[in-house]
Amino acid sequence: MAERSTAAVDVADNDGDEPSAAQAAKATSDGVDTQNGRAADGPMPEKDGERTNTAPTAAPELHSGHKLARRYRLEECVTRVDGFSSWRAMDEKLRRAVGVHLMPADHSRARSVLAAARSSALLGDPRFVQVLDAVEENDLVYVVHEWLPDATELTALLAAGPLEAHEAYQLVSQVSQAMAAAHREGLAHLRLTPSAILRTSTGQWRIRGLAVNAALRGITSETPQRADTEAIGALLYAALTQRWPYESDAYGLTGLPKGVGLIAPDQVRAGVHRGLGELAMRALANDGATASRQEPACTTPEELSKAVSAMPRIRPPEPAFTAPPEYQHTTYQQGSYGRTSPSGVTTAQSLPVAPPPPPLQSRTGRALKWGVAALLIAALGLGSWQLADTLLERGTQKGNSGTSNSPKPGADDDNAKNEPGEPLKLSHARVLAIGGDEAVKPELAPKTIDGSTEPGWVTPQYLGYSNLGNLPGRKDGSGIVVDLGSVQNVTGFEVDLYVGGQKLQVLAAPEEASNPNSLSAFSQQLTKLEVAQKRLEATLETPVRTRYVLIHITDLPSDGEGGYRGGINEIKVLGKPS
């Protein structure tokens, strides 16, 4: 059985064991794999073709309160290992929490870390924790990445027990698809451990540390696709069994018994979904000894993703509703509260009760019934006469004028459809690169959904060309893709532009789209292509179901300085949450 590459270096722990709550917080917030305040796993044998380079340079000695680029204030060191440190920090410009990796500029891995961070940032896939900045400054190299306070590590989820079959299916499906997209762009992870996989509050799975985590530890591989595929198989195995599929313990999970090799998940734990168990065995390196020997092993994330898609879809479990307890009368309601009946004494409740006489049987009662009946007949006749008179009057008006005053059918429905809705929660924003060219200012895209009044995504100044430069791919422009997190009913939008006079349109991807990366992928046109004022507002006639909305700019106005410039300050998408 080939060895998994999960090598890491232990962290010096000077403070002893910490409370479990603090440990969980550190594990969740760290951008590098950590567990219990120290490295997530100890040194393990290297996989064939995988190498870990040593780095003796000490981590920079910085303290809480230190500020980078007069913007990122360090608050808490969550990892210090192998010559670099990781921090929770505050972006004082955008007033949000971020994560920061720090190392000396003369560190042997500093160049590779910068290159990996910049390559990962260009991917712009919302399924990965985004790299926001990668800078060399004042003898320091630092990488800034997203901070997800509402996300939970897979490590913490597995500490509570194995995942339910639907959750495990979503995990392997989303992670394999994301890694297949990354490898198509030439990016590998090589550190896909349980602490690198996060589940958000909306149930989406996200991956952190793409390319960066491996570069920080000097991990390389001659077969990166095979390494990442085996890692996904190990994650699925652990999710199904709450056991690590190797003999050594790791990430808070117990390993398999020594000497028995890799055994199928359903032999480790009863009740494991058979299809998912076979999928985990096909992804792991086990010399072809899969649970289903007729199925070939999966050697790339693309093959694993296709194998997941070929499986019958696993539906979420039905919610369990407990029946309310039967209503019971109390002793107070039964009339005996606080009383004791002497023996031989008959209580009032035990006496026979005579049935009440039939109502309105006297002479007065009969007269009252007849009077009420007469009033009802009179009221019915008067109402019928008024209704007939109204209908005749309307018919006459229609005969005289040829038109009817009755409201048009469906008018109320149209009014309901045209309601603008409420602002939807926006999960992510990125720049769409058209024609194969690099994205325009991708690092500024998140500022278009941060709720700030400051300028957001602003293009460079283009001299002599109003269509975002003279590169071949720029003829179709560029724009911002907004991810709603899930498919929603979009009813409108409000866009605050950097400047008026830009020619643009608003498009939406189909409901079934997943991470659209080309202009043709946005097939639903929400507004026509025209020159817009500085503020663009629109309410759709009928709601559109989509997850991805594109603000597509094709032409820029003059900036008054001999060039052309445009951009988007803030985007709000309105709708009715599905």
C-alpha positions in Angstrom: 0.0 0.0 0.0 1.4 3.4 -1.0 2.1 5.8 1.8 0.0 9.0 2.1 1.9 12.3 2.1 0.6 14.1 5.2 4.0 15.3 6.4 4.1 18.2 8.8 6.4 19.5 11.5 5.6 19.6 15.2 5.1 23.0 16.8 6.9 23.9 20.1 4.2 24.2 22.7 5.4 26.3 25.6 2.1 26.8 27.4 1.0 23.2 28.0 -2.4 21.8 27.1 -5.1 24.4 26.5 -8.9 24.2 27.1 -10.8 22.4 24.4 -12.8 25.5 23.4 -9.6 27.4 22.8 -8.2 24.5 20.9 -11.2 24.3 18.6 -11.1 28.0 17.9 -7.5 27.9 16.9 -8.0 24.8 14.7 -10.9 26.5 12.9 -9.2 29.9 12.3 -5.8 28.8 11.2 -5.1 29.0 7.5 -2.5 26.2 7.9 -3.4 22.7 9.1 -3.4 22.9 12.9 -5.0 20.8 15.6 -5.1 21.5 19.4 -2.9 24.6 19.0 -0.1 22.6 17.4 0.7 21.0 14.0 -2.2 18.9 12.8 -0.1 15.8 12.3 3.4 14.6 13.0 6.1 13.5 10.6 5.0 10.6 8.4 6.9 8.6 5.8 7.2 10.4 2.5 5.2 9.2 -0.4 7.1 8.1 -3.5 7.7 11.2 -5.7 6.9 13.6 -2.8 9.5 15.6 -1.1 9.6 17.9 2.0 12.3 20.5 2.0 13.8 21.6 5.4 13.8 25.2 6.3 16.0 26.1 9.3 15.2 29.9 9.3 13.4 30.9 12.4 9.9 32.4 12.3 9.9 36.3 12.6 9.4 37.5 16.1 6.4 39.7 15.9 3.8 40.5 18.6 0.1 41.3 18.8 -0.6 44.8 17.7 2.1 44.9 15.0 0.7 46.4 11.8 1.6 45.3 8.2 1.3 47.8 5.3 -0.4 50.2 7.8 -3.5 48.0 7.3 -3.3 44.5 8.8 -3.1 44.5 12.6 -1.9 41.2 14.0 -4.1 40.0 16.9 -3.4 36.4 17.8 -0.7 33.9 16.7 -2.3 30.6 16.0 0.6 28.7 14.6 4.4 29.0 14.7 6.2 26.2 12.9 9.1 25.5 10.6 10.2 29.1 10.2 6.9 30.7 9.6 3.9 31.8 11.7 0.2 32.2 11.1 -2.0 34.9 12.7 -5.5 36.0 13.1 -5.5 39.7 12.1 -7.8 42.7 11.4 -8.0 44.5 8.1 -8.5 48.0 9.4 -9.3 49.4 6.0 -12.2 47.0 5.3 -13.0 46.3 9.0 -13.0 42.6 8.7 -11.0 39.7 10.1 -8.3 38.0 7.9 -5.7 35.3 8.3 -2.0 36.1 7.7 1.0 33.8 7.1 4.4 35.4 7.9 8.0 34.4 7.1 11.4 36.1 6.7 12.1 37.3 3.1 15.4 35.2 3.2 13.5 32.0 4.1 14.4 29.3 1.6 10.7 28.9 0.7 9.7 32.5 0.5 9.8 32.7 -3.3 7.7 29.5 -3.7 5.2 30.7 -1.1 4.7 34.0 -3.0 4.4 32.2 -6.3 1.9 29.7 -4.9 -0.2 32.4 -3.2 -0.4 34.6 -6.4 -1.3 31.5 -8.6 -4.1 30.6 -6.1 -5.5 34.1 -6.0 -5.8 34.1 -9.8 -8.0 31.0 -9.7 -10.9 33.0 -8.1 -12.9 29.8 -7.4 -15.4 30.5 -4.5 -15.0 26.8 -3.4 -11.5 27.7 -2.1 -10.7 30.1 0.7 -9.4 33.1 -1.3 -5.9 34.6 -1.1 -6.4 38.4 -0.7 -2.8 39.6 -0.8 0.7 38.3 -1.2 3.5 40.9 -0.4 7.2 41.1 0.2 7.9 44.1 2.5 10.5 45.2 5.1 12.4 41.8 5.0 9.1 40.0 5.5 6.9 37.9 3.2 3.3 37.7 4.1 0.1 36.1 2.6 -3.3 37.4 3.6 -6.3 35.1 3.1 -10.0 35.0 3.9 -11.3 34.4 7.5 -14.5 32.3 7.8 -15.8 32.8 11.4 -19.0 30.8 10.6 -17.1 27.8 9.2 -16.3 24.5 11.1 -13.3 22.2 10.3 -14.0 18.7 9.3 -11.7 17.8 12.2 -14.2 19.2 14.7 -17.1 17.6 12.9 -15.5 14.1 13.0 -14.7 14.6 16.7 -18.5 14.3 17.3 -18.9 11.2 15.2 -19.0 10.0 11.5 -20.9 12.0 9.0 -24.4 11.1 7.8 -24.4 9.6 4.3 -25.8 12.7 2.6 -23.2 14.9 4.2 -20.4 12.5 3.2 -21.8 12.5 -0.4 -21.8 16.3 -0.5 -18.3 16.4 0.9 -16.7 14.1 -1.7 -18.8 15.6 -4.5 -17.9 19.2 -3.8 -14.2 18.6 -2.9 -13.5 16.4 -5.9 -15.2 18.9 -8.3 -13.2 21.8 -6.8 -9.9 20.0 -7.0 -10.6 18.9 -10.6 -11.1 22.6 -11.5 -7.9 23.5 -9.7 -5.8 20.8 -11.5 -7.2 22.0 -14.9 -5.5 25.3 -14.1 -2.2 23.6 -13.0 -2.7 24.0 -9.3 -2.4 21.2 -6.7 -3.1 21.2 -2.9 -0.9 18.3 -1.5 -2.2 19.0 2.0 -5.8 17.9 1.9 -6.2 17.0 5.5 -9.4 17.2 7.7 -8.3 20.6 9.0 -8.1 22.0 5.5 -11.8 21.2 4.8 -14.4 23.6 6.2 -18.2 23.5 6.2 -19.9 26.8 6.2 -23.2 27.7 8.0 -25.0 27.3 4.7 -23.8 23.7 4.3 -21.2 24.4 1.6 -17.8 22.8 1.8 -14.7 25.0 1.2 -11.0 24.2 0.9 -8.2 26.3 2.3 -4.5 26.4 1.6 -4.6 25.6 -2.1 -0.9 25.4 -3.2 0.0 27.7 -0.2 0.0 25.1 2.6 2.3 22.8 0.6 4.6 25.6 -0.3 4.9 26.7 3.4 6.1 23.3 4.3 8.2 22.7 1.2 6.0 19.7 0.0 6.3 18.8 -3.7 5.1 15.8 -5.6 5.9 14.2 -9.0 2.3 12.9 -9.1 0.2 15.7 -7.7 -3.2 14.5 -9.1 -2.7 11.0 -7.6 -1.7 12.6 -4.2 -4.8 14.8 -4.1 -7.1 12.0 -5.1 -5.8 9.7 -2.4 -6.2 12.5 0.1 -9.9 13.0 -0.9 -10.3 9.2 -0.5 -8.9 9.4 3.0 -11.2 12.2 3.9 -14.2 10.3 2.7 -13.0 7.1 4.5 -12.7 9.1 7.8 -16.1 10.8 7.2 -17.8 7.4 6.9 -16.0 5.5 9.7 -14.4 8.2 12.1 -11.1 6.3 11.6 -8.0 7.3 9.7 -7.3 4.8 6.9 -3.7 4.2 7.9 -2.0 2.5 10.8 -0.9 5.7 12.5 -3.3 8.0 14.4 -3.8 11.5 13.0 -6.0 14.6 13.3 -7.7 13.3 16.4 -8.7 10.0 14.7 -7.7 6.5 15.5 -5.8 4.6 12.8 -6.6 1.1 11.5 -5.3 -2.0 13.4 -1.6 -2.7 12.6 -0.8 -5.4 10.2 -4.3 -5.8 8.6 -3.8 -3.3 5.8 -6.5 -1.2 4.2 -10.0 -2.7 4.9 -13.3 -1.6 3.5 -15.3 1.0 5.5 -18.2 -1.4 6.1 -15.8 -3.8 7.8 -14.8 -1.0 10.2 -18.2 0.4 11.0 -21.7 -1.1 10.5 -24.2 0.7 8.5 -21.8 2.5 6.1 -23.3 3.4 2.7 -22.0 0.8 0.4 -21.6 3.0 -2.7 -19.6 5.7 -0.8 -17.5 3.0 0.8 -16.5 1.6 -2.6 -15.8 5.1 -3.8 -13.4 5.7 -0.9 -11.5 2.5 -1.7 -11.3 3.3 -5.4 -9.6 6.7 -4.5 -7.1 5.3 -2.0 -3.9 3.7 -3.1 -4.4 0.1 -2.2 -2.8 -1.8 -5.1 -6.2 -2.3 -6.8 -7.8 -4.1 -3.9 -11.0 -2.1 -4.2 -14.2 -3.1 -2.4 -15.8 -3.5 -5.9 -13.0 -5.3 -7.8 -14.8 -4.7 -11.1 -14.4 -0.9 -10.8 -11.1 0.7 -11.7 -9.2 2.8 -9.3 -9.6 6.6 -9.5 -6.2 8.3 -10.1 -7.2 12.0 -10.7 -9.8 14.3 -9.1 -11.5 14.4 -12.5 -12.0 10.7 -12.5 -13.3 10.7 -8.9 -15.7 13.5 -9.7 -17.1 11.6 -12.6 -17.5 8.5 -10.4 -19.4 10.5 -7.8 -21.7 11.9 -10.5 -22.4 8.4 -11.8 -23.7 7.3 -8.4 -27.4 7.5 -7.6 -27.9 10.7 -5.7 -28.2 10.4 -1.9 -31.0 12.4 -0.6 -30.9 14.1 2.8 -32.7 12.3 5.6 -36.3 13.1 6.3 -36.8 15.5 9.3 -38.0 13.6 12.4 -41.1 15.0 14.0 -42.2 13.8 17.4 -45.9 13.6 18.1 -47.1 16.0 20.9 -48.2 14.2 24.1 -51.9 13.6 24.6 -53.8 16.3 26.4 -54.6 15.3 30.0 -56.9 17.1 32.4 -55.4 18.2 35.6 -57.0 17.7 39.0 -57.7 21.5 39.1 -59.7 21.2 35.9 -61.6 18.2 37.2 -62.8 20.2 40.1 -61.1 18.3 42.9 -57.9 20.4 43.3 -56.8 20.6 46.9 -59.8 18.6 48.2 -60.0 15.3 49.9 -63.3 13.4 50.0 -64.1 11.5 53.3 -65.0 7.9 52.8 -68.8 7.4 52.4 -69.4 11.0 51.4 -70.8 11.6 47.8 -69.1 14.4 46.0 -70.8 16.8 43.8 -69.2 15.3 40.7 -70.5 11.9 41.5 -74.1 13.0 41.6 -76.2 12.3 38.5 -76.6 15.3 36.2 -80.0 15.9 34.5 -79.7 16.7 30.8 -80.5 20.3 29.9 -83.9 20.9 28.2 -83.9 21.4 24.4 -83.3 25.1 23.6 -86.1 27.5 22.6 -89.0 25.1 23.1 -91.2 27.6 24.9 -93.7 30.0 23.1 -91.3 32.9 23.4 -88.5 30.8 22.0 -90.5 29.7 18.9 -91.5 33.3 18.2 -87.8 34.3 18.4 -86.8 31.6 15.9 -89.4 32.7 13.4 -88.3 36.4 13.8 -84.7 35.6 13.1 -85.6 33.5 10.1 -87.7 36.3 8.7 -84.8 38.8 9.1 -82.4 36.4 7.3 -84.8 36.0 4.4 -85.2 39.8 4.1 -81.5 40.4 4.2 -80.9 37.7 1.5 -83.4 39.3 -0.8 -82.0 42.8 -0.3 -78.5 41.6 -1.1 -79.6 39.7 -4.2 -81.4 42.8 -5.5 -78.4 45.0 -5.0 -76.1 42.5 -6.7 -78.4 42.3 -9.7 -78.6 46.1 -9.9 -74.8 46.4 -9.9 -74.4 43.8 -12.6 -77.0 45.5 -14.8 -75.3 48.9 -14.4 -71.9 47.5 -15.3 -73.4 45.8 -18.4 -74.9 49.1 -19.5 -71.6 50.9 -19.1 -69.9 48.3 -21.1 -72.5 48.5 -23.9 -72.2 52.3 -24.0 -68.4 52.6 -24.0 -67.3 49.3 -25.4 -64.9 48.8 -22.4 -65.2 47.1 -19.1 -64.3 48.7 -15.7 -63.6 45.4 -14.2 -59.9 44.9 -13.2 -57.8 42.9 -15.7 -57.2 39.3 -14.7 -53.8 38.8 -13.3 -53.3 42.4 -12.2 -52.7 41.4 -8.6 -50.3 38.7 -9.8 -48.3 41.3 -11.8 -48.1 43.5 -8.8 -46.8 40.6 -6.7 -44.3 39.7 -9.3 -42.9 43.2 -9.5 -42.1 43.4 -5.8 -38.4 44.3 -5.6 -37.7 41.9 -2.7 -35.1 42.1 0.0 -31.2 42.2 -0.4 -29.9 38.6 -0.6 -26.7 37.5 1.2 -23.8 37.6 -1.2 -21.2 34.8 -0.7 -18.4 35.8 -3.0 -17.4 38.2 -5.8 -14.8 37.7 -8.4 -13.6 39.3 -11.7 -14.6 37.4 -14.9 -11.6 37.0 -17.2 -12.9 36.9 -20.8 -11.0 35.5 -23.8 -8.3 33.8 -21.8 -6.7 37.0 -20.6 -5.9 37.7 -16.9 -8.6 39.1 -14.8 -8.6 42.9 -14.3 -7.7 43.8 -10.7 -9.0 40.6 -9.2 -7.9 41.6 -5.7 -10.5 44.4 -5.6 -13.6 42.2 -6.4 -14.5 41.5 -2.8 -14.8 45.3 -2.1 -18.0 45.4 -4.3 -20.0 43.4 -1.8 -18.5 44.6 1.5 -21.2 47.2 2.2 -18.7 50.1 2.2 -19.3 53.4 0.5 -15.6 53.6 -0.5 -14.6 52.8 -4.2 -14.7 49.1 -4.9 -13.5 47.5 -8.2 -11.8 50.2 -10.3 -10.1 49.4 -13.6 -6.7 50.8 -14.6 -6.5 53.8 -16.9 -6.6 52.7 -20.6 -5.0 55.1 -23.1 -6.5 55.1 -26.6 -8.9 52.2 -25.9 -12.3 52.4 -24.2 -13.0 48.6 -24.2 -10.7 47.8 -21.4 -7.4 47.8 -23.3 -6.2 46.5 -26.6 -5.6 42.8 -25.8 -7.6 40.4 -28.0 -9.7 39.1 -25.1 -10.7 42.6 -24.0 -13.1 43.1 -26.9 -15.8 41.5 -24.9 -15.1 43.6 -21.8 -15.0 42.3 -18.2 -17.1 42.4 -15.1 -17.9 41.2 -11.6 -19.5 37.8 -11.0 -21.5 37.7 -7.7 -22.1 34.3 -6.0 -25.3 34.0 -4.0 -24.1 30.9 -2.2 -27.0 28.8 -3.5 -29.8 29.1 -6.1 -32.1 32.0 -5.2 -35.2 33.7 -6.7 -33.7 37.0 -8.0 -36.2 39.8 -8.4 -33.9 42.8 -9.0 -30.6 44.5 -8.2 -29.0 47.8 -7.2 -25.6 48.7 -8.6 -23.5 51.7 -7.5 -21.1 52.3 -10.4 -17.7 54.0 -10.0 -18.7 56.6 -12.7 -21.6 57.1 -15.1 -21.4 56.6 -18.8 -20.3 52.9 -18.8 -21.9 50.6 -21.3 -23.0 47.4 -19.5 -25.6 44.7 -19.1 -26.7 42.3 -16.3 -26.6 38.6 -17.0 -27.4 35.5 -15.0 -26.2 31.9 -15.2 -28.7 29.0 -15.5 -30.0 27.4 -12.4 -27.9 24.3 -12.8 -24.6 26.2 -13.5 -21.6 25.5 -11.4 -18.8 28.1 -11.3 -19.3 29.6 -14.7 -16.1 31.0 -16.1 -17.0 32.3 -19.6 -19.4 35.0 -21.0 -21.4 32.3 -22.8 -22.1 30.6 -19.5 -24.3 33.5 -18.5 -27.2 32.8 -20.9 -30.0 34.7 -19.1 -30.2 38.4 -19.9 -31.6 40.5 -17.1 -31.1 44.0 -18.7 -30.2 45.0 -22.2 -26.7 46.3 -23.2 -26.8 50.1 -22.9 -25.0 53.1 -21.4 -25.9 53.4 -17.7 -25.9 56.3 -15.2 -23.9 56.1 -12.0 -26.6 54.2 -10.2 -28.3 51.2 -11.9 -31.6 49.9 -10.4 -34.0 47.4 -11.9 -36.9 45.2 -10.8 -37.5 42.1 -12.9 -41.0 41.3 -14.2 -40.7 37.7 -13.1 -38.2 36.3 -10.6 -35.1 34.5 -12.1 -33.7 31.4 -10.4 -29.9 31.6 -10.4 -26.9 31.4 -8.2 -24.5 33.6 -10.3 -25.1 37.2 -11.5 -22.7 39.0 -13.8 -22.4 42.8 -14.1 -20.8 42.9 -17.6 -19.0 46.1 -18.7 -18.1 46.4 -22.4 -17.1 50.1 -22.8 -15.6 52.7 -20.5 -16.2 56.5 -20.4 -13.4 59.1 -20.7 -11.8 60.0 -17.3 -11.0 63.6 -18.4 -7.3 62.9 -18.3 -6.8 61.5 -21.8 -7.8 57.9 -21.0 -10.7 55.7 -20.1 -11.6 54.2 -16.7 -14.6 52.6 -15.1 -15.6 50.2 -12.3 -18.2 49.2 -9.7 -18.4 50.4 -6.1 -21.2 48.2 -4.6 -23.6 45.5 -5.8 -26.9 44.5 -4.1 -28.9 41.6 -5.5 -32.6 41.6 -4.5 -34.9 38.6 -4.2 -36.9 36.2 -2.2 -34.8 33.6 -0.4 -35.6 30.2 -1.6 
